[in-house]
Amino acid sequence: MPDDVLILIDQQKAKEHPKWGPRNNPDAERNITRLLEAWRARGGPIIHVRHDSTWPDSPFRPGQEGNDFSSPTAPLSGETVIAKRVTSAFIGTDLEARLHKLGKLPLVICGWLLANSVEATVRVGANLGYKIRLPADACWSCDKQDLTGRLWLAEDVHQLTLALLNGEYASVTSVDEILRSMD
């Protein structure tokens, strides 16, 4: 069994909505699936986080198709699902209580959107004392315009976010490195 809890962030159909714009890392979903299959094969703890947006125009709002989980990373019967309404999976949920019941194991956090819900969850988790591994190739980013009007390409957003998180909040790694550590 893996020594870490695998947390998948916002693997829902809404991530495919065109409003997010261009993205990087087209292999992210495949890499997330590789992690998920490895955890399932070993019986490791898995937590799926679903974003239930309260914004009326959000593709993640409950009651529409975007709120549904995407295949092939959808939860199986018996796997834990936590619904969140804000960016961090720790805020307004029972995630921390569930993790304490598991023995406050280290975390592997992956998913979408790196510079949003993944980053918020990693930062709060680290501040709560969790050791976190963040596989860079199992997350992705989208283009983002800053307040000066400059457009930052998805890959630049991705690399800067990883650099900001690495060390103090998480150990940035890869799916291959995580899978090797499970052998």
mmCIF file of C-alpha atoms in Angstrom:
data_model
loop_
_atom_site.group_PDB
_atom_site.id
_atom_site.type_symbol
_atom_site.label_atom_id
_atom_site.label_comp_id
_atom_site.label_asym_id
_atom_site.label_seq_id
_atom_site.Cartn_x
_atom_site.Cartn_y
_atom_site.Cartn_z
ATOM 1 C CA MET A 1 0.000 0.000 0.000
ATOM 2 C CA PRO A 2 1.326 3.487 -0.790
ATOM 3 C CA ASP A 3 2.418 5.505 2.204
ATOM 4 C CA ASP A 4 0.713 8.609 0.803
ATOM 5 C CA VAL A 5 -2.881 9.685 0.247
ATOM 6 C CA LEU A 6 -3.645 10.448 -3.409
ATOM 7 C CA ILE A 7 -5.819 13.563 -3.770
ATOM 8 C CA LEU A 8 -7.297 14.341 -7.174
ATOM 9 C CA ILE A 9 -8.499 17.922 -7.573
ATOM 10 C CA ASP A 10 -11.468 18.913 -9.779
ATOM 11 C CA GLN A 11 -11.352 16.087 -12.313
ATOM 12 C CA GLN A 12 -14.702 17.143 -13.720
ATOM 13 C CA LYS A 13 -16.105 17.774 -17.166
ATOM 14 C CA ALA A 14 -16.119 21.558 -16.560
ATOM 15 C CA LYS A 15 -12.336 21.589 -17.011
ATOM 16 C CA GLU A 16 -12.963 21.115 -20.734
ATOM 17 C CA HIS A 17 -15.062 24.300 -21.043
ATOM 18 C CA PRO A 18 -13.640 26.718 -23.645
ATOM 19 C CA LYS A 19 -13.806 29.659 -21.200
ATOM 20 C CA TRP A 20 -10.501 28.537 -19.629
ATOM 21 C CA GLY A 21 -8.566 29.162 -22.841
ATOM 22 C CA PRO A 22 -5.356 27.463 -23.998
ATOM 23 C CA ARG A 23 -3.653 25.039 -21.637
ATOM 24 C CA ASN A 24 -0.359 23.223 -21.293
ATOM 25 C CA ASN A 25 0.527 19.635 -20.418
ATOM 26 C CA PRO A 26 -1.858 17.669 -22.658
ATOM 27 C CA ASP A 27 -0.676 14.427 -20.978
ATOM 28 C CA ALA A 28 -1.825 15.488 -17.503
ATOM 29 C CA GLU A 29 -5.007 13.388 -17.514
ATOM 30 C CA ARG A 30 -3.106 10.330 -18.713
ATOM 31 C CA ASN A 31 -0.569 10.849 -15.926
ATOM 32 C CA ILE A 32 -3.299 11.310 -13.319
ATOM 33 C CA THR A 33 -4.834 8.047 -14.544
ATOM 34 C CA ARG A 34 -1.467 6.293 -14.117
ATOM 35 C CA LEU A 35 -1.299 7.454 -10.499
ATOM 36 C CA LEU A 36 -4.902 6.491 -9.838
ATOM 37 C CA GLU A 37 -4.417 3.005 -11.289
ATOM 38 C CA ALA A 38 -1.294 2.471 -9.160
ATOM 39 C CA TRP A 39 -3.115 3.547 -5.969
ATOM 40 C CA ARG A 40 -6.072 1.326 -6.773
ATOM 41 C CA ALA A 41 -3.824 -1.656 -7.513
ATOM 42 C CA ARG A 42 -2.159 -1.292 -4.113
ATOM 43 C CA GLY A 43 -5.272 -0.404 -2.150
ATOM 44 C CA GLY A 44 -3.956 3.019 -1.219
ATOM 45 C CA PRO A 45 -6.131 5.828 0.127
ATOM 46 C CA ILE A 46 -7.696 7.974 -2.610
ATOM 47 C CA ILE A 47 -9.696 11.169 -2.221
ATOM 48 C CA HIS A 48 -11.536 12.752 -5.145
ATOM 49 C CA VAL A 49 -12.293 16.445 -4.700
ATOM 50 C CA ARG A 50 -15.276 17.819 -6.612
ATOM 51 C CA HIS A 51 -15.759 21.558 -7.041
ATOM 52 C CA ASP A 52 -19.392 22.550 -6.462
ATOM 53 C CA SER A 53 -19.236 26.183 -7.496
ATOM 54 C CA THR A 54 -21.776 28.625 -6.123
ATOM 55 C CA TRP A 55 -21.181 31.080 -8.987
ATOM 56 C CA PRO A 56 -24.264 31.121 -11.272
ATOM 57 C CA ASP A 57 -22.232 31.133 -14.511
ATOM 58 C CA SER A 58 -19.616 28.542 -13.464
ATOM 59 C CA PRO A 59 -19.295 25.346 -15.505
ATOM 60 C CA PHE A 60 -18.628 23.628 -12.129
ATOM 61 C CA ARG A 61 -22.041 24.553 -10.705
ATOM 62 C CA PRO A 62 -24.033 21.513 -9.490
ATOM 63 C CA GLY A 63 -26.945 20.425 -11.633
ATOM 64 C CA GLN A 64 -25.149 20.688 -14.955
ATOM 65 C CA GLU A 65 -22.936 18.293 -16.887
ATOM 66 C CA GLY A 66 -19.724 20.177 -16.063
ATOM 67 C CA ASN A 67 -20.096 19.187 -12.415
ATOM 68 C CA ASP A 68 -19.856 15.468 -13.313
ATOM 69 C CA PHE A 69 -16.563 13.635 -12.911
ATOM 70 C CA SER A 70 -14.539 12.942 -16.057
ATOM 71 C CA SER A 71 -13.588 9.480 -17.215
ATOM 72 C CA PRO A 72 -11.252 7.670 -16.672
ATOM 73 C CA THR A 73 -10.457 9.385 -13.352
ATOM 74 C CA ALA A 74 -13.996 9.244 -11.972
ATOM 75 C CA PRO A 75 -14.316 7.738 -8.509
ATOM 76 C CA LEU A 76 -15.223 4.089 -8.114
ATOM 77 C CA SER A 77 -17.807 2.912 -5.624
ATOM 78 C CA GLY A 78 -16.344 3.158 -2.144
ATOM 79 C CA GLU A 79 -13.740 5.834 -2.981
ATOM 80 C CA THR A 80 -13.967 9.028 -0.959
ATOM 81 C CA VAL A 81 -15.476 12.097 -2.606
ATOM 82 C CA ILE A 82 -15.270 15.500 -0.967
ATOM 83 C CA ALA A 83 -17.258 18.457 -2.303
ATOM 84 C CA LYS A 84 -15.704 21.903 -1.972
ATOM 85 C CA ARG A 85 -17.138 25.328 -2.729
ATOM 86 C CA VAL A 86 -13.933 27.365 -2.657
ATOM 87 C CA THR A 87 -10.476 26.798 -4.128
ATOM 88 C CA SER A 88 -8.866 24.895 -1.230
ATOM 89 C CA ALA A 89 -10.115 21.378 -0.523
ATOM 90 C CA PHE A 90 -9.398 21.989 3.178
ATOM 91 C CA ILE A 91 -11.790 24.927 3.600
ATOM 92 C CA GLY A 92 -15.414 24.125 4.487
ATOM 93 C CA THR A 93 -14.919 20.352 4.087
ATOM 94 C CA ASP A 94 -14.073 17.385 6.290
ATOM 95 C CA LEU A 95 -10.815 16.690 4.413
ATOM 96 C CA GLU A 96 -8.568 17.389 7.396
ATOM 97 C CA ALA A 97 -10.650 15.153 9.692
ATOM 98 C CA ARG A 98 -10.528 12.330 7.133
ATOM 99 C CA LEU A 99 -6.759 12.698 6.791
ATOM 100 C CA HIS A 100 -6.325 12.586 10.567
ATOM 101 C CA LYS A 101 -8.297 9.304 10.655
ATOM 102 C CA LEU A 102 -5.823 7.892 8.101
ATOM 103 C CA GLY A 103 -2.927 8.856 10.374
ATOM 104 C CA LYS A 104 -1.959 12.182 8.800
ATOM 105 C CA LEU A 105 -0.068 10.424 6.001
ATOM 106 C CA PRO A 106 1.906 12.392 3.408
ATOM 107 C CA LEU A 107 -0.090 13.602 0.409
ATOM 108 C CA VAL A 108 0.263 13.402 -3.358
ATOM 109 C CA ILE A 109 -1.883 16.165 -4.861
ATOM 110 C CA CYS A 110 -2.640 16.453 -8.570
ATOM 111 C CA GLY A 111 -5.295 17.811 -10.888
ATOM 112 C CA TRP A 112 -6.630 21.026 -12.292
ATOM 113 C CA LEU A 113 -6.066 24.041 -12.182
ATOM 114 C CA LEU A 114 -2.489 24.240 -10.882
ATOM 115 C CA ALA A 115 -2.496 28.016 -10.206
ATOM 116 C CA ASN A 116 -5.902 27.817 -8.546
ATOM 117 C CA SER A 117 -7.425 24.868 -6.655
ATOM 118 C CA VAL A 118 -4.303 22.683 -6.704
ATOM 119 C CA GLU A 119 -2.115 25.530 -5.438
ATOM 120 C CA ALA A 120 -4.640 26.584 -2.765
ATOM 121 C CA THR A 121 -4.957 23.011 -1.483
ATOM 122 C CA VAL A 122 -1.181 22.499 -1.443
ATOM 123 C CA ARG A 123 -0.558 25.755 0.427
ATOM 124 C CA VAL A 124 -3.198 25.107 3.085
ATOM 125 C CA GLY A 125 -2.127 21.467 3.456
ATOM 126 C CA ALA A 126 1.494 22.481 3.968
ATOM 127 C CA ASN A 127 0.453 25.098 6.517
ATOM 128 C CA LEU A 128 -1.418 22.354 8.382
ATOM 129 C CA GLY A 129 1.803 20.344 8.550
ATOM 130 C CA TYR A 130 1.334 17.819 5.734
ATOM 131 C CA LYS A 131 4.263 16.601 3.690
ATOM 132 C CA ILE A 132 3.176 17.006 0.061
ATOM 133 C CA ARG A 133 4.491 15.719 -3.245
ATOM 134 C CA LEU A 134 3.257 17.573 -6.316
ATOM 135 C CA PRO A 135 3.760 15.772 -9.645
ATOM 136 C CA ALA A 136 4.280 18.565 -12.173
ATOM 137 C CA ASP A 137 3.184 16.340 -15.046
ATOM 138 C CA ALA A 138 -0.142 15.444 -13.389
ATOM 139 C CA CYS A 139 -1.330 19.061 -13.240
ATOM 140 C CA TRP A 140 -1.909 21.709 -15.845
ATOM 141 C CA SER A 141 -2.369 25.419 -16.267
ATOM 142 C CA CYS A 142 -4.136 27.785 -18.641
ATOM 143 C CA ASP A 143 -3.113 31.085 -20.186
ATOM 144 C CA LYS A 144 -3.671 33.989 -17.794
ATOM 145 C CA GLN A 145 -3.781 37.737 -18.357
ATOM 146 C CA ASP A 146 -2.306 39.830 -15.542
ATOM 147 C CA LEU A 147 -3.576 43.204 -14.313
ATOM 148 C CA THR A 148 -1.292 45.102 -16.701
ATOM 149 C CA GLY A 149 -2.831 43.311 -19.667
ATOM 150 C CA ARG A 150 0.141 41.021 -20.280
ATOM 151 C CA LEU A 151 -0.797 37.520 -21.375
ATOM 152 C CA TRP A 152 1.133 34.770 -19.607
ATOM 153 C CA LEU A 153 1.224 31.505 -21.532
ATOM 154 C CA ALA A 154 0.017 28.386 -19.748
ATOM 155 C CA GLU A 155 3.504 26.850 -19.615
ATOM 156 C CA ASP A 156 4.919 30.008 -18.015
ATOM 157 C CA VAL A 157 2.088 30.084 -15.451
ATOM 158 C CA HIS A 158 2.733 26.393 -14.770
ATOM 159 C CA GLN A 159 6.476 26.717 -14.262
ATOM 160 C CA LEU A 160 6.203 29.823 -12.074
ATOM 161 C CA THR A 161 3.537 28.223 -9.881
ATOM 162 C CA LEU A 162 5.662 25.084 -9.468
ATOM 163 C CA ALA A 163 8.678 27.226 -8.552
ATOM 164 C CA LEU A 164 6.658 29.131 -5.955
ATOM 165 C CA LEU A 165 5.390 25.909 -4.344
ATOM 166 C CA ASN A 166 8.592 23.850 -4.483
ATOM 167 C CA GLY A 167 10.464 23.618 -1.216
ATOM 168 C CA GLU A 168 8.345 25.537 1.268
ATOM 169 C CA TYR A 169 4.962 24.001 0.404
ATOM 170 C CA ALA A 170 5.654 20.830 -1.565
ATOM 171 C CA SER A 171 8.261 18.706 -3.205
ATOM 172 C CA VAL A 172 7.714 19.097 -6.942
ATOM 173 C CA THR A 173 8.296 15.766 -8.629
ATOM 174 C CA SER A 174 6.995 13.635 -11.517
ATOM 175 C CA VAL A 175 4.592 10.745 -11.889
ATOM 176 C CA ASP A 176 7.476 8.430 -12.850
ATOM 177 C CA GLU A 177 9.389 9.367 -9.683
ATOM 178 C CA ILE A 178 6.335 8.718 -7.524
ATOM 179 C CA LEU A 179 5.644 5.367 -9.183
ATOM 180 C CA ARG A 180 9.294 4.331 -8.751
ATOM 181 C CA SER A 181 9.110 5.194 -5.064
ATOM 182 C CA MET A 182 6.196 2.760 -4.706
ATOM 183 C CA ASP A 183 8.275 -0.246 -5.876
#
